[in-house]
GROMACS .gro file of C-alpha atoms in nm:
model
  237
    1MET     CA    1   0.000   0.000   0.000
    2ARG     CA    2   0.298   0.230   0.036
    3SER     CA    3   0.327   0.264  -0.343
    4LEU     CA    4  -0.043   0.353  -0.355
    5GLY     CA    5   0.008   0.627  -0.097
    6VAL     CA    6   0.295   0.770  -0.299
    7LEU     CA    7   0.085   0.769  -0.615
    8VAL     CA    8  -0.209   0.937  -0.448
    9GLY     CA    9   0.020   1.197  -0.293
   10LEU     CA   10   0.172   1.278  -0.629
   11ALA     CA   11  -0.173   1.322  -0.777
   12LEU     CA   12  -0.267   1.575  -0.509
   13VAL     CA   13   0.039   1.781  -0.414
   14VAL     CA   14   0.377   1.803  -0.580
   15THR     CA   15   0.636   2.069  -0.507
   16GLY     CA   16   0.966   2.168  -0.665
   17CYS     CA   17   0.867   2.039  -1.009
   18SER     CA   18   0.927   2.155  -1.364
   19THR     CA   19   0.751   2.096  -1.696
   20VAL     CA   20   0.892   2.007  -2.039
   21ASP     CA   21   0.716   2.021  -2.375
   22SER     CA   22   0.618   1.681  -2.513
   23ALA     CA   23   0.774   1.763  -2.853
   24ASP     CA   24   1.112   1.695  -2.693
   25ILE     CA   25   1.012   1.363  -2.535
   26LYS     CA   26   0.948   1.022  -2.684
   27THR     CA   27   0.674   0.809  -2.533
   28SER     CA   28   0.935   0.545  -2.458
   29GLY     CA   29   1.104   0.795  -2.228
   30MET     CA   30   0.791   0.872  -2.023
   31THR     CA   31   0.676   0.734  -1.690
   32ALA     CA   32   0.295   0.734  -1.665
   33ASP     CA   33   0.113   0.785  -1.333
   34LEU     CA   34  -0.255   0.698  -1.381
   35LEU     CA   35  -0.512   0.707  -1.101
   36VAL     CA   36  -0.885   0.625  -1.086
   37LYS     CA   37  -1.087   0.709  -0.775
   38LEU     CA   38  -1.433   0.561  -0.714
   39PRO     CA   39  -1.610   0.756  -0.437
   40GLU     CA   40  -1.882   0.578  -0.242
   41ASN     CA   41  -2.225   0.582  -0.413
   42ALA     CA   42  -2.090   0.784  -0.707
   43ASP     CA   43  -2.203   0.729  -1.066
   44ALA     CA   44  -1.871   0.857  -1.203
   45VAL     CA   45  -1.502   0.801  -1.139
   46ASP     CA   46  -1.242   1.075  -1.092
   47VAL     CA   47  -0.940   1.019  -1.315
   48THR     CA   48  -0.592   1.173  -1.313
   49ALA     CA   49  -0.303   1.120  -1.555
   50SER     CA   50   0.046   1.263  -1.543
   51PHE     CA   51   0.360   1.185  -1.740
   52ARG     CA   52   0.712   1.229  -1.610
   53VAL     CA   53   1.072   1.224  -1.722
   54GLY     CA   54   1.266   1.134  -1.411
   55ASN     CA   55   1.109   1.214  -1.076
   56LEU     CA   56   1.018   1.583  -1.090
   57THR     CA   57   1.004   1.680  -1.459
   58TYR     CA   58   0.650   1.662  -1.596
   59VAL     CA   59   0.545   1.642  -1.961
   60GLU     CA   60   0.297   1.890  -2.109
   61LEU     CA   61   0.123   1.761  -2.420
   62GLY     CA   62   0.141   1.971  -2.734
   63SER     CA   63  -0.097   2.058  -3.017
   64GLY     CA   64  -0.289   1.759  -3.147
   65GLU     CA   65  -0.212   1.548  -2.840
   66ASN     CA   66  -0.452   1.447  -2.565
   67VAL     CA   67  -0.542   1.192  -2.298
   68GLU     CA   68  -0.874   1.007  -2.318
   69VAL     CA   69  -1.038   0.768  -2.074
   70SER     CA   70  -1.309   0.522  -2.169
   71ALA     CA   71  -1.527   0.249  -2.021
   72GLU     CA   72  -1.846   0.069  -2.118
   73GLY     CA   73  -1.881   0.266  -2.443
   74LYS     CA   74  -1.829   0.607  -2.280
   75ARG     CA   75  -1.530   0.829  -2.357
   76GLN     CA   76  -1.397   1.150  -2.204
   77GLN     CA   77  -1.101   1.373  -2.291
   78LEU     CA   78  -0.908   1.494  -1.987
   79HIS     CA   79  -0.828   1.858  -1.912
   80ARG     CA   80  -0.482   1.997  -1.843
   81GLY     CA   81  -0.396   2.158  -1.511
   82LYS     CA   82  -0.077   2.275  -1.345
   83PHE     CA   83   0.015   2.303  -0.979
   84ALA     CA   84   0.356   2.387  -0.831
   85GLY     CA   85   0.520   2.318  -1.166
   86ALA     CA   86   0.359   1.977  -1.215
   87THR     CA   87   0.129   1.922  -1.513
   88SER     CA   88  -0.155   1.670  -1.487
   89TYR     CA   89  -0.471   1.582  -1.677
   90THR     CA   90  -0.798   1.527  -1.489
   91GLY     CA   91  -1.165   1.459  -1.550
   92GLN     CA   92  -1.465   1.243  -1.468
   93LEU     CA   93  -1.615   0.948  -1.647
   94GLY     CA   94  -1.962   0.806  -1.588
   95VAL     CA   95  -1.960   0.434  -1.508
   96PRO     CA   96  -2.225   0.174  -1.429
   97LYS     CA   97  -2.268   0.078  -1.066
   98VAL     CA   98  -1.992  -0.160  -0.962
   99SER     CA   99  -2.109  -0.465  -0.767
  100LYS     CA  100  -1.957  -0.787  -0.641
  101GLY     CA  101  -1.852  -1.000  -0.935
  102SER     CA  102  -1.888  -0.722  -1.194
  103LYS     CA  103  -1.597  -0.612  -1.410
  104VAL     CA  104  -1.574  -0.250  -1.519
  105GLU     CA  105  -1.248  -0.176  -1.697
  106ILE     CA  106  -1.112   0.178  -1.735
  107ASN     CA  107  -0.884   0.250  -2.031
  108PHE     CA  108  -0.641   0.543  -2.061
  109ALA     CA  109  -0.524   0.640  -2.410
  110LEU     CA  110  -0.238   0.884  -2.470
  111ASN     CA  111  -0.273   1.012  -2.826
  112ARG     CA  112   0.049   1.161  -2.964
  113ALA     CA  113   0.116   1.380  -3.269
  114GLY     CA  114   0.411   1.453  -3.495
  115GLY     CA  115   0.504   1.094  -3.563
  116ASN     CA  116   0.545   1.009  -3.193
  117THR     CA  117   0.420   0.672  -3.073
  118SER     CA  118   0.081   0.676  -2.902
  119ALA     CA  119  -0.001   0.465  -2.595
  120PRO     CA  120  -0.365   0.367  -2.648
  121SER     CA  121  -0.417   0.096  -2.389
  122SER     CA  122  -0.339   0.133  -2.019
  123THR     CA  123  -0.614  -0.052  -1.832
  124VAL     CA  124  -0.736  -0.120  -1.480
  125VAL     CA  125  -1.045  -0.296  -1.345
  126LEU     CA  126  -1.240  -0.108  -1.077
  127PRO     CA  127  -1.233  -0.269  -0.732
  128GLU     CA  128  -1.546  -0.366  -0.542
  129PRO     CA  129  -1.695  -0.061  -0.369
  130VAL     CA  130  -1.632  -0.008   0.004
  131HIS     CA  131  -1.867   0.113   0.276
  132LEU     CA  132  -1.762   0.241   0.618
  133SER     CA  133  -2.050   0.195   0.864
  134GLN     CA  134  -1.879   0.278   1.191
  135PRO     CA  135  -1.757   0.515   1.327
  136VAL     CA  136  -2.042   0.727   1.196
  137GLY     CA  137  -1.977   1.071   1.054
  138GLY     CA  138  -1.964   1.342   1.319
  139ALA     CA  139  -1.886   1.104   1.607
  140LYS     CA  140  -1.653   1.228   1.882
  141LEU     CA  141  -1.384   0.970   1.954
  142SER     CA  142  -1.148   0.965   2.250
  143ARG     CA  143  -0.792   0.859   2.173
  144ARG     CA  144  -0.785   0.691   2.516
  145LYS     CA  145  -1.054   0.439   2.415
  146ASP     CA  146  -1.083   0.163   2.159
  147VAL     CA  147  -1.256   0.261   1.834
  148GLN     CA  148  -1.487   0.001   1.682
  149VAL     CA  149  -1.484  -0.012   1.302
  150THR     CA  150  -1.744  -0.188   1.090
  151SER     CA  151  -1.760  -0.206   0.712
  152ALA     CA  152  -1.889  -0.414   0.425
  153SER     CA  153  -1.683  -0.730   0.383
  154GLY     CA  154  -1.502  -0.838   0.069
  155PRO     CA  155  -1.143  -0.827  -0.056
  156ALA     CA  156  -0.872  -0.667   0.160
  157GLN     CA  157  -0.923  -0.305   0.266
  158THR     CA  158  -0.717  -0.031   0.428
  159LEU     CA  159  -0.841   0.217   0.689
  160THR     CA  160  -0.644   0.540   0.715
  161TRP     CA  161  -0.693   0.828   0.959
  162SER     CA  162  -0.549   1.179   0.931
  163GLY     CA  163  -0.607   1.525   1.075
  164PRO     CA  164  -0.428   1.839   1.196
  165CYS     CA  165  -0.392   1.727   1.560
  166ILE     CA  166  -0.304   1.360   1.507
  167GLN     CA  167  -0.038   1.153   1.339
  168THR     CA  168  -0.151   0.986   1.017
  169GLY     CA  169  -0.198   0.615   1.067
  170SER     CA  170  -0.356   0.310   0.907
  171LEU     CA  171  -0.446  -0.053   0.953
  172GLN     CA  172  -0.517  -0.337   0.715
  173ILE     CA  173  -0.853  -0.517   0.716
  174GLU     CA  174  -0.817  -0.876   0.602
  175PRO     CA  175  -1.032  -1.024   0.324
  176GLY     CA  176  -1.377  -1.131   0.442
  177ARG     CA  177  -1.372  -0.928   0.764
  178SER     CA  178  -1.639  -0.670   0.836
  179SER     CA  179  -1.522  -0.544   1.175
  180THR     CA  180  -1.200  -0.453   1.352
  181THR     CA  181  -1.079  -0.244   1.645
  182ILE     CA  182  -0.839   0.048   1.659
  183ALA     CA  183  -0.679  -0.008   1.998
  184ALA     CA  184  -0.670   0.277   2.248
  185GLY     CA  185  -0.360   0.489   2.194
  186LEU     CA  186  -0.307   0.381   1.832
  187ILE     CA  187  -0.447   0.715   1.715
  188ARG     CA  188  -0.177   0.946   1.846
  189ALA     CA  189  -0.164   1.321   1.894
  190THR     CA  190   0.075   1.512   1.670
  191THR     CA  191   0.315   1.581   1.959
  192PRO     CA  192   0.328   1.422   2.306
  193ALA     CA  193   0.296   1.766   2.464
  194SER     CA  194  -0.045   1.818   2.303
  195ALA     CA  195  -0.180   1.471   2.370
  196GLY     CA  196  -0.408   1.587   2.648
  197THR     CA  197  -0.545   1.902   2.489
  198ASP     CA  198  -0.584   1.880   2.113
  199THR     CA  199  -0.926   1.820   1.956
  200CYS     CA  200  -0.976   1.835   1.581
  201GLN     CA  201  -1.170   1.701   1.285
  202VAL     CA  202  -1.027   1.378   1.151
  203GLU     CA  203  -1.086   1.197   0.823
  204PHE     CA  204  -1.140   0.821   0.829
  205LEU     CA  205  -1.076   0.683   0.481
  206LEU     CA  206  -1.164   0.324   0.398
  207SER     CA  207  -1.017   0.212   0.066
  208ARG     CA  208  -0.965  -0.087  -0.158
  209HIS     CA  209  -0.743  -0.081  -0.465
  210THR     CA  210  -0.655  -0.271  -0.778
  211THR     CA  211  -0.352  -0.231  -1.002
  212GLY     CA  212  -0.366  -0.254  -1.379
  213ARG     CA  213  -0.144  -0.276  -1.686
  214ILE     CA  214   0.052   0.015  -1.833
  215ASP     CA  215   0.076   0.039  -2.213
  216GLY     CA  216   0.405  -0.102  -2.338
  217ALA     CA  217   0.485   0.219  -2.528
  218PHE     CA  218   0.576   0.389  -2.197
  219LYS     CA  219   0.911   0.350  -2.026
  220ASP     CA  220   0.726   0.245  -1.711
  221GLY     CA  221   0.459   0.366  -1.472
  222THR     CA  222   0.167   0.267  -1.250
  223ILE     CA  223  -0.209   0.253  -1.295
  224VAL     CA  224  -0.422   0.218  -0.982
  225ALA     CA  225  -0.796   0.225  -0.914
  226VAL     CA  226  -0.916   0.307  -0.562
  227ALA     CA  227  -1.264   0.267  -0.412
  228GLN     CA  228  -1.323   0.503  -0.118
  229SER     CA  229  -1.562   0.561   0.171
  230ILE     CA  230  -1.492   0.868   0.387
  231HIS     CA  231  -1.629   0.977   0.724
  232GLN     CA  232  -1.538   1.295   0.910
  233VAL     CA  233  -1.521   1.251   1.289
  234VAL     CA  234  -1.386   1.446   1.586
  235SER     CA  235  -1.073   1.320   1.763
  236ALA     CA  236  -1.036   1.420   2.128
  237PRO     CA  237  -0.788   1.332   2.404
   0.00000   0.00000   0.00000
């Protein structure tokens, strides 16, 4: 799951980056970072694509080039954005409701121009949806007490908690399990000195992910699909 966390982090916040024009870069020199997020009860997925040369140099597509995503006969061209020097391409794509045993495959196509090789087929199958039942949204949770967690069962899941007054943490939920316990003290205040005083809003994120196949035209890369269920709670000493 560490590689998933890195990928998600890159999709959200990247600093100290630069951008290069795609005219100077062959597809075989690019690393593709492709992410699909399936929010709970949503009828569309959020998609993000970025292309790198090295770790911090991002590729901006030129005239006649684009990124498209498709699934179940629907197709959407992604829109360019830039943040802190990093260029990415984002959008939404409507998908049918994913259920146990169903197979919805998302395809990313990088369409190049000027005689450069396109990468038309990077694919990933959406994971089964997740549902976090407990703790309920808005609950006030003491860090000195056990926290009971219940969810829909299925393949393996990860529960992550984060907030301004606590240290980010996580635990793995084994396949087939629908309940677990966060032991008292496992959710820790940001600093020991503030352990008895800090109260803040905390995000509980339940997720399940699948990895897919990157088109062979790329140098390398990752493609990940993540199903998510999010509750906002209050963490108190």
